[in-house]
Coordinates of C-alpha atoms in Angstrom, one line a residue:
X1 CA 0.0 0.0 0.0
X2 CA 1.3 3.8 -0.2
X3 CA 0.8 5.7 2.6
X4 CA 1.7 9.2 3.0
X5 CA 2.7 10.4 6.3
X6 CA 2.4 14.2 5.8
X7 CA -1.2 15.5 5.2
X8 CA -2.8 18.8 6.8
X9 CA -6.4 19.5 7.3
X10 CA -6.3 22.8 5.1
X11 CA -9.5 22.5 3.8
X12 CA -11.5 22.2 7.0
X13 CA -15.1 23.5 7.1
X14 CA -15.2 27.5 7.7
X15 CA -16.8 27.0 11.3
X16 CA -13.1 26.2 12.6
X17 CA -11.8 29.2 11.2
X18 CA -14.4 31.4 12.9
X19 CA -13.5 29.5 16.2
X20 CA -10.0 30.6 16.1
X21 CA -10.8 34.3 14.9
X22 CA -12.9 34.2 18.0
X23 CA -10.7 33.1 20.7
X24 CA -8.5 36.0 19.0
X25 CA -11.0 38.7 19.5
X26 CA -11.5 37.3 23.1
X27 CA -7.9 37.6 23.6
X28 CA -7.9 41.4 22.5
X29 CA -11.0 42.2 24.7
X30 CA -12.0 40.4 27.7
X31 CA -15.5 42.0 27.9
X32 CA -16.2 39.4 25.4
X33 CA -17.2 36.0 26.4
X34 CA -15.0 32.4 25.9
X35 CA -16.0 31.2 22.5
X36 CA -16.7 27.6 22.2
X37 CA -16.4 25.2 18.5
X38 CA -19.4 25.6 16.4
X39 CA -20.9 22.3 15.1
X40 CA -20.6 20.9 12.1
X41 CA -22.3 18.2 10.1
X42 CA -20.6 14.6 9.1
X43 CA -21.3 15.9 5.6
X44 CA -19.7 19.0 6.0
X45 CA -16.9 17.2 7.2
X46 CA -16.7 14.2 4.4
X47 CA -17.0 17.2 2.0
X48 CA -13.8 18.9 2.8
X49 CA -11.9 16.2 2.2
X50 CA -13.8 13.7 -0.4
X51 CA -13.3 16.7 -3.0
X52 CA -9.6 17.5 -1.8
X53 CA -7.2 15.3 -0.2
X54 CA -8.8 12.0 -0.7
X55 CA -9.8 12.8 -4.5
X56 CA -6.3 13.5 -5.3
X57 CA -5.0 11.2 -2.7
X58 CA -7.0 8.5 -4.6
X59 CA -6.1 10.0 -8.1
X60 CA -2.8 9.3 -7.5
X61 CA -2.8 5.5 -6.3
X62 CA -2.5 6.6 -2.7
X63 CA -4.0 4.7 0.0
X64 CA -3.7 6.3 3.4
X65 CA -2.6 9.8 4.8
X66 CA -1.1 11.0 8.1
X67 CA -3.5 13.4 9.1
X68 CA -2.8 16.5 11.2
X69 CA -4.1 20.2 11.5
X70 CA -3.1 23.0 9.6
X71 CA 0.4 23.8 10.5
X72 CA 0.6 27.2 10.1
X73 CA -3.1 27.8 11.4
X74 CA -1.1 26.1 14.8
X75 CA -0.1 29.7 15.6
X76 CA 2.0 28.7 19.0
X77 CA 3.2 32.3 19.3
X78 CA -0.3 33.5 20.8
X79 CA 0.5 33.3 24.5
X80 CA -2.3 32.4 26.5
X81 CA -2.3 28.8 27.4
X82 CA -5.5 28.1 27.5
X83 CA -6.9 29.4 24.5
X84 CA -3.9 27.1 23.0
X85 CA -5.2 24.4 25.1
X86 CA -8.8 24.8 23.4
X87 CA -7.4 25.7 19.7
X88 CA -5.3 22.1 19.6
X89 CA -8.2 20.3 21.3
X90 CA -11.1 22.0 18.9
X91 CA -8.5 21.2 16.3
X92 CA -7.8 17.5 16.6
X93 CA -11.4 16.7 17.3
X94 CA -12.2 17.7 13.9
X95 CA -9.0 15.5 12.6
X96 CA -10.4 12.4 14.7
X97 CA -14.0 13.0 12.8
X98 CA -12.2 12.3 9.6
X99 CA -10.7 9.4 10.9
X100 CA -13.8 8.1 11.9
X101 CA -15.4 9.0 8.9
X102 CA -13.2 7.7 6.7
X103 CA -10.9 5.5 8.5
X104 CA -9.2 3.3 5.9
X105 CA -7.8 6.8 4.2
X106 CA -7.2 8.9 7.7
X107 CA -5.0 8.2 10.7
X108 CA -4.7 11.0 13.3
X109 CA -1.5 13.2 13.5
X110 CA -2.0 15.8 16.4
X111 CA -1.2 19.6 17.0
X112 CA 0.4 20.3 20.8
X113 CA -1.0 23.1 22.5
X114 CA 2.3 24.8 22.8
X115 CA 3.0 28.3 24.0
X116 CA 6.4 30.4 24.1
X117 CA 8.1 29.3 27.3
X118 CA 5.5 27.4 29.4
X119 CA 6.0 23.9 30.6
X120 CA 5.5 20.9 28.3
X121 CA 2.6 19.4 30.8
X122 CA -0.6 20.4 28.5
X123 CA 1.6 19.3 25.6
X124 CA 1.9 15.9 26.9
X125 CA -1.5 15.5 28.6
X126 CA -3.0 16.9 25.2
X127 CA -0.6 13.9 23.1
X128 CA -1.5 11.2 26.1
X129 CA -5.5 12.5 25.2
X130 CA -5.1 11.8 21.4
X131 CA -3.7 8.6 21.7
X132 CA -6.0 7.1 24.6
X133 CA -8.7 8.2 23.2
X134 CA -8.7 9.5 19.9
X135 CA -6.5 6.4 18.5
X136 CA -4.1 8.8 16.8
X137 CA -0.5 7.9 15.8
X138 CA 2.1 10.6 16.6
X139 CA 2.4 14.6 17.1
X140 CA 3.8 17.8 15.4
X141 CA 6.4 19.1 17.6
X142 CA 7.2 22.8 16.9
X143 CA 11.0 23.4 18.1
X144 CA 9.4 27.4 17.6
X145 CA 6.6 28.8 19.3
X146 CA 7.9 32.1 18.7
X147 CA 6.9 32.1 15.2
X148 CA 10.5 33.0 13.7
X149 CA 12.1 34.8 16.7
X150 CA 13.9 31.1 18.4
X151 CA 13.0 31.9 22.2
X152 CA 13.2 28.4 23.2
X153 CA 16.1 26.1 24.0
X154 CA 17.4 23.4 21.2
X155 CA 15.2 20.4 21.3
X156 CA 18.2 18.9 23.3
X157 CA 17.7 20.7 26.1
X158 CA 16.0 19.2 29.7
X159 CA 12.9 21.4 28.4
X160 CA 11.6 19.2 26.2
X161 CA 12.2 15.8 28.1
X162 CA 8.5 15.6 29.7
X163 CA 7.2 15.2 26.1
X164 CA 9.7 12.8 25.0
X165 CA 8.7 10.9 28.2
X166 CA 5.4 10.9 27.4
X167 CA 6.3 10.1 23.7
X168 CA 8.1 7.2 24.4
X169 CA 5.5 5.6 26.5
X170 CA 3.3 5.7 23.9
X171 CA 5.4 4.7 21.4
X172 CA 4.6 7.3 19.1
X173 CA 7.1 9.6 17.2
X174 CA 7.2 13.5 16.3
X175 CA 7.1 15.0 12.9
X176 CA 9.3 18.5 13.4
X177 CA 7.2 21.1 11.9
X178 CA 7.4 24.5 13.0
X179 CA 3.9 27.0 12.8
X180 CA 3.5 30.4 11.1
X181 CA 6.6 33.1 11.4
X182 CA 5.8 36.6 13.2
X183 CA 9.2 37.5 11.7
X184 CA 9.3 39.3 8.6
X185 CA 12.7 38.3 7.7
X186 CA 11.5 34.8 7.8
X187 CA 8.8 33.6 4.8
X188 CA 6.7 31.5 6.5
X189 CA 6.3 28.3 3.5
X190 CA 9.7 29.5 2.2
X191 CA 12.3 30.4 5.2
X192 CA 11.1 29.5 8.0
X193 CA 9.6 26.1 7.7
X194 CA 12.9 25.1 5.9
X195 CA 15.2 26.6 8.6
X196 CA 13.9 24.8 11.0
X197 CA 14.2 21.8 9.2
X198 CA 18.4 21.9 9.1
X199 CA 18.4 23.3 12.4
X200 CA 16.8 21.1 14.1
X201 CA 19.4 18.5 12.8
X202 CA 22.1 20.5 13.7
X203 CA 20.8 20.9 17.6
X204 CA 20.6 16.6 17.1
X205 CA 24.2 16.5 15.7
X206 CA 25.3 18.6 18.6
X207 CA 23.7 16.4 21.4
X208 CA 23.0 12.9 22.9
X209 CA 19.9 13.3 23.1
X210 CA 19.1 9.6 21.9
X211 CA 21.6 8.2 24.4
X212 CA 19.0 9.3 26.9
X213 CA 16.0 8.4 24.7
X214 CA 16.8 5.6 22.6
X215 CA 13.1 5.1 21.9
X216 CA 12.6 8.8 20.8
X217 CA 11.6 9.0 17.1
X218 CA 11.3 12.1 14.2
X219 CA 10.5 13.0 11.3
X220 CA 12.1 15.6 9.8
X221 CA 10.0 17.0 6.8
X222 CA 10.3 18.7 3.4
X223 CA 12.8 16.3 2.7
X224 CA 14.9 17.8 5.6
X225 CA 15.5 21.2 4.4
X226 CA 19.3 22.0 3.5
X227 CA 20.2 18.4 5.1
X228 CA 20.8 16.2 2.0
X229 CA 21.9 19.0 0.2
X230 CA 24.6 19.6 2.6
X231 CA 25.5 16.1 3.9
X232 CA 29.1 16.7 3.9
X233 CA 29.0 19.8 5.7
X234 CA 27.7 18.0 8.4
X235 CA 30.1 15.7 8.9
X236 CA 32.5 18.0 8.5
X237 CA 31.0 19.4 11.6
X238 CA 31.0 16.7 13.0
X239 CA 34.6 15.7 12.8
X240 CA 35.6 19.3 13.8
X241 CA 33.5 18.7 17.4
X242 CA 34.6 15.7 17.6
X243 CA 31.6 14.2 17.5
X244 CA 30.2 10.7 15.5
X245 CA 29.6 10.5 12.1
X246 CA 25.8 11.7 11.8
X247 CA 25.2 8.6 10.1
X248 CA 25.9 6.7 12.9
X249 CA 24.4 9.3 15.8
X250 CA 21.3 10.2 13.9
X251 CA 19.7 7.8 11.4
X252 CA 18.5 5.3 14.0
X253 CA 16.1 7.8 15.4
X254 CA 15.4 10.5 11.9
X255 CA 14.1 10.1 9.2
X256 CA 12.9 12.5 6.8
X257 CA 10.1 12.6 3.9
X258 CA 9.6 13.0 0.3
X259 CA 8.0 16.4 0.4
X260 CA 10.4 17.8 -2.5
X261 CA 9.0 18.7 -5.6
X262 CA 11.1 18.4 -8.4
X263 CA 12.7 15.1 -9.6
X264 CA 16.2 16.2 -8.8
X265 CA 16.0 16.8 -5.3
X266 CA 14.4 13.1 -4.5
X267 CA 17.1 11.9 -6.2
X268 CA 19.5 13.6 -4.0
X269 CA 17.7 12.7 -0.8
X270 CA 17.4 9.2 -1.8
X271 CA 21.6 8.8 -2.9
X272 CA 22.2 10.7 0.9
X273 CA 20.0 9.5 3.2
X274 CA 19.1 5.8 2.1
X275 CA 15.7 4.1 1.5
X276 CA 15.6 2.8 5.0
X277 CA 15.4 6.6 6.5
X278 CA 12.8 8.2 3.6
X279 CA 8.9 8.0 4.1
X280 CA 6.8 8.9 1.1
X281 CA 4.7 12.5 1.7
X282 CA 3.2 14.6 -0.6
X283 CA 1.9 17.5 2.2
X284 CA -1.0 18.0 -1.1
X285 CA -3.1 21.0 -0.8
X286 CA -0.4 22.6 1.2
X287 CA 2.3 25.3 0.6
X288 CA 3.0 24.7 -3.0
X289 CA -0.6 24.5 -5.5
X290 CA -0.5 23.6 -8.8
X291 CA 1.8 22.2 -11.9
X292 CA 5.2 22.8 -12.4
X293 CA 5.1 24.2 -16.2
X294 CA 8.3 22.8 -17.3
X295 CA 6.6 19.2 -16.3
X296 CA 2.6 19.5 -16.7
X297 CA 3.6 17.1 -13.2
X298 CA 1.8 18.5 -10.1
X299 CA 4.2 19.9 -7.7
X300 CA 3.1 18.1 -4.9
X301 CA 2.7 15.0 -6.5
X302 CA 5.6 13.6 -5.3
X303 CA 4.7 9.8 -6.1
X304 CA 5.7 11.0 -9.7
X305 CA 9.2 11.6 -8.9
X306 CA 9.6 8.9 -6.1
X307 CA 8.4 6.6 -8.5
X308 CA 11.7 8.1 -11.1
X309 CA 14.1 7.9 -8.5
X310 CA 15.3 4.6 -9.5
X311 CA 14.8 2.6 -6.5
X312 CA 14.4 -1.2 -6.3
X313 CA 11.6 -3.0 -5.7
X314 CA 12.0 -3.7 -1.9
X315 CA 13.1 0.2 -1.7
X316 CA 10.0 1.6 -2.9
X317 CA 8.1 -1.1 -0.9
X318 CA 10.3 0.5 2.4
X319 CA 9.4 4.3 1.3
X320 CA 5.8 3.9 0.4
X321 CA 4.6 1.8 3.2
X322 CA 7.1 -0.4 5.1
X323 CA 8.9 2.3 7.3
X324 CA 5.7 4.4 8.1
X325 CA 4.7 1.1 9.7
X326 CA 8.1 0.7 11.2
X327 CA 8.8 4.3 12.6
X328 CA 4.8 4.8 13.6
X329 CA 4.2 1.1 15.3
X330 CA 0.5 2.5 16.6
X331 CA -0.2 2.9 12.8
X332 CA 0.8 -0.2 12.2
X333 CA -1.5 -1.6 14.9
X334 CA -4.0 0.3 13.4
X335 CA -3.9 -0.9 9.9
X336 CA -3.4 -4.6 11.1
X337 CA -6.4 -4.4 13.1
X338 CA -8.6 -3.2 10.4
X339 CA -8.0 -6.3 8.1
X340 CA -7.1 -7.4 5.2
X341 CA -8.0 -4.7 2.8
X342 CA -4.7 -2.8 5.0
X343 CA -2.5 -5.7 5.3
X344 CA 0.9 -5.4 4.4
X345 CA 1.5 -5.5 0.2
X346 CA 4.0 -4.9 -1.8
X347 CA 4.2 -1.9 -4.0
X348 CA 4.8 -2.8 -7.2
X349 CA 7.6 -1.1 -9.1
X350 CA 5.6 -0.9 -12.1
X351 CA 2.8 1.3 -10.7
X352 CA 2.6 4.2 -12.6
X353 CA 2.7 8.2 -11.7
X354 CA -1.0 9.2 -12.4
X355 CA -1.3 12.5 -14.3
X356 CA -3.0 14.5 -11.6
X357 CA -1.8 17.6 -12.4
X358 CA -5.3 19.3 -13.6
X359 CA -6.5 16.9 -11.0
X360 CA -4.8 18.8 -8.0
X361 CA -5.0 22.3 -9.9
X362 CA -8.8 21.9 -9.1
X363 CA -9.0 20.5 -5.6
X364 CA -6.5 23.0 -4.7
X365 CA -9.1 25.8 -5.9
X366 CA -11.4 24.7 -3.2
X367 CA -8.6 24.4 -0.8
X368 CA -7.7 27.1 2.0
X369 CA -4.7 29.2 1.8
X370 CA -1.3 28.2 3.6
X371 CA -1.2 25.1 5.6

């Protein structure tokens, strides 16, 4: 099967939207009261996403997404805790309806309630409520709640160890993904989603911070930012501090995914990185719409160039399906317990690219801006 483990609810129904503008406006002036999440229908619900992510996830001989909310509507730089608190909760609910709804396409991915320098304990309690309850797989962590401005310490630091705890109990892993930037230097889709991306493997290289959590697992997305690109930089680095090879510190516990959208760049991050440490993502409907017009090839649909990056069978079985099962074991569960229709298969190396570009040019229309 091909499963892509980086999806965001960008096209959720309007009433969600309203909900957050709301808790703003509270924010700004307490004479008004404490919103709370409108309702919305099933239909509305199956709507957003039978016309969106699971037309084009379909389109384009996918099976199941990672679901998660919209990153950049995350916005971890508003202070107040509980308004974050409400925002992640209202949030993820609506994720675990699609689930529900449509649970052989959608497995939960949840948004932390994460402020600039508050304890982790809502965070955790908030990941520990997903999972009990909710049947989700693993988080977003955002090394940035700033928004662009890096208040907080490196995700090495004793800070963050309550949510790894929690993490590791539950056996569920992170997906790094930073929220909108307040700074103007930094383009949110552009800059700042990508910088966080390389430094977040740079804090790894610099620490031991899988010595203390064996267990602990991440994804680092858009292909990890500058990473691949500058592999031997790293170890360069590396060698200078004196520190291990980042092969042989890192890749037992990162991985990154294929959300790179032109044909050379998988094939770099495939030749650096390795099969065993690339998950197949498209993040469709996200920061990047449309068809490259070199191509006619959607830019998003990265299945086209995964599918060109030369990889042997039992490679593209790893990157399609095998090590989303391996580095999210709930998912696996998951999948297992539904049956065969989501029992482990082979993908076969002669499955074809779908031409999905005009495809995803029209479910992006209908799509929300930004992710």
């Amino acid at each position: 099967m091909i499963i892509d483990i980086h999806g965001h609810y960008t096209t959720a129904p309007p009433q969600l939207q309203a909900f957050r503008d709301a808790q703003l406006a509270a924010l700004a002036d307490d004479r008004l009261p404490v919103p709370t999440p409108a309702a919305i229908s099933d239909d509305a619900i199956r709507e957003s996403v039978s016309e969106n992510q699971l037309k084009v996830l379909r389109e384009r001989d996918g099976d199941l997404m990672l679901f998660s909310p919209k990153a950049s509507g995350m916005e971890h730089h508003v202070p107040d805790a509980g308004t974050a608190r409400a925002w992640a909760a209202a949030s993820n609910d609506l994720v675990h309806r699609v689930t529900e709804l449509l649970p052989r396409h959608f497995a939960g991915v949840c948004q932390l309630p994460q402020t600039p320098g508050s304890p982790l304990d809502d965070a955790a309690a908030e990941l520990r409520r997903c999972v009990d309850e909710l049947g989700f797989v693993g988080c977003n962590l955002n090394p940035d709640p700033s928004g662009g401005h890096w208040t907080s310490p490196p995700l090495t630091d004793p800070y963050w160890f309550p949510l790894y705890e929690t993490m590791t109990e539950l056996d569920v892993p992170a997906m790094i993904h930073v929220s909108t930037s307040c700074n103007p230097s930094f383009h949110t889709l552009g800059a700042h989603y990508l910088n966080a991306d390389t430094s977040v493997f740079m804090q790894l290289l610099q620490g031991d911070l899988f010595a203390r959590f064996p267990a602990l697992r991440f994804v680092i997305p858009h292909g990890g930012g500058a990473v691949p690109y500058h592999w031997g930089r790293y170890r360069g680095l590396a060698m200078r501090m004196g520190r291990p090879d980042p092969a042989e510190l890192l890749l037992r516990n990162v991985y990154f995914d294929t959300c790179v959208y032109h044909q050379p760049g998988i094939d770099l991050l495939h030749r650096v990185v390795g099969a065993d440490n690339v998950l197949f993502a498209s993040e469709m409907l996200g920061a990047v719409r449309g068809a490259d017009p070199d191509t006619g090839v959607a830019w998003d649909d990265t299945k086209h160039y995964v599918d060109r990056a030369g990889l042997n069978p039992e490679q593209r079985r790893q990157v399609f399906e095998g090590n989303a099962r391996r580095v999210y074991p709930l998912l696996d569960a998951r999948l297992i317990a539904q049956g065969p229709a989501s029992a482990p298969a082979s993908t076969s190396a002669s499955a074809s690219a779908s031409a999905s570009a005009s495809a995803s040019a029209s479910a992006s229309a209908s799509a929300s801006e930004g992710r």
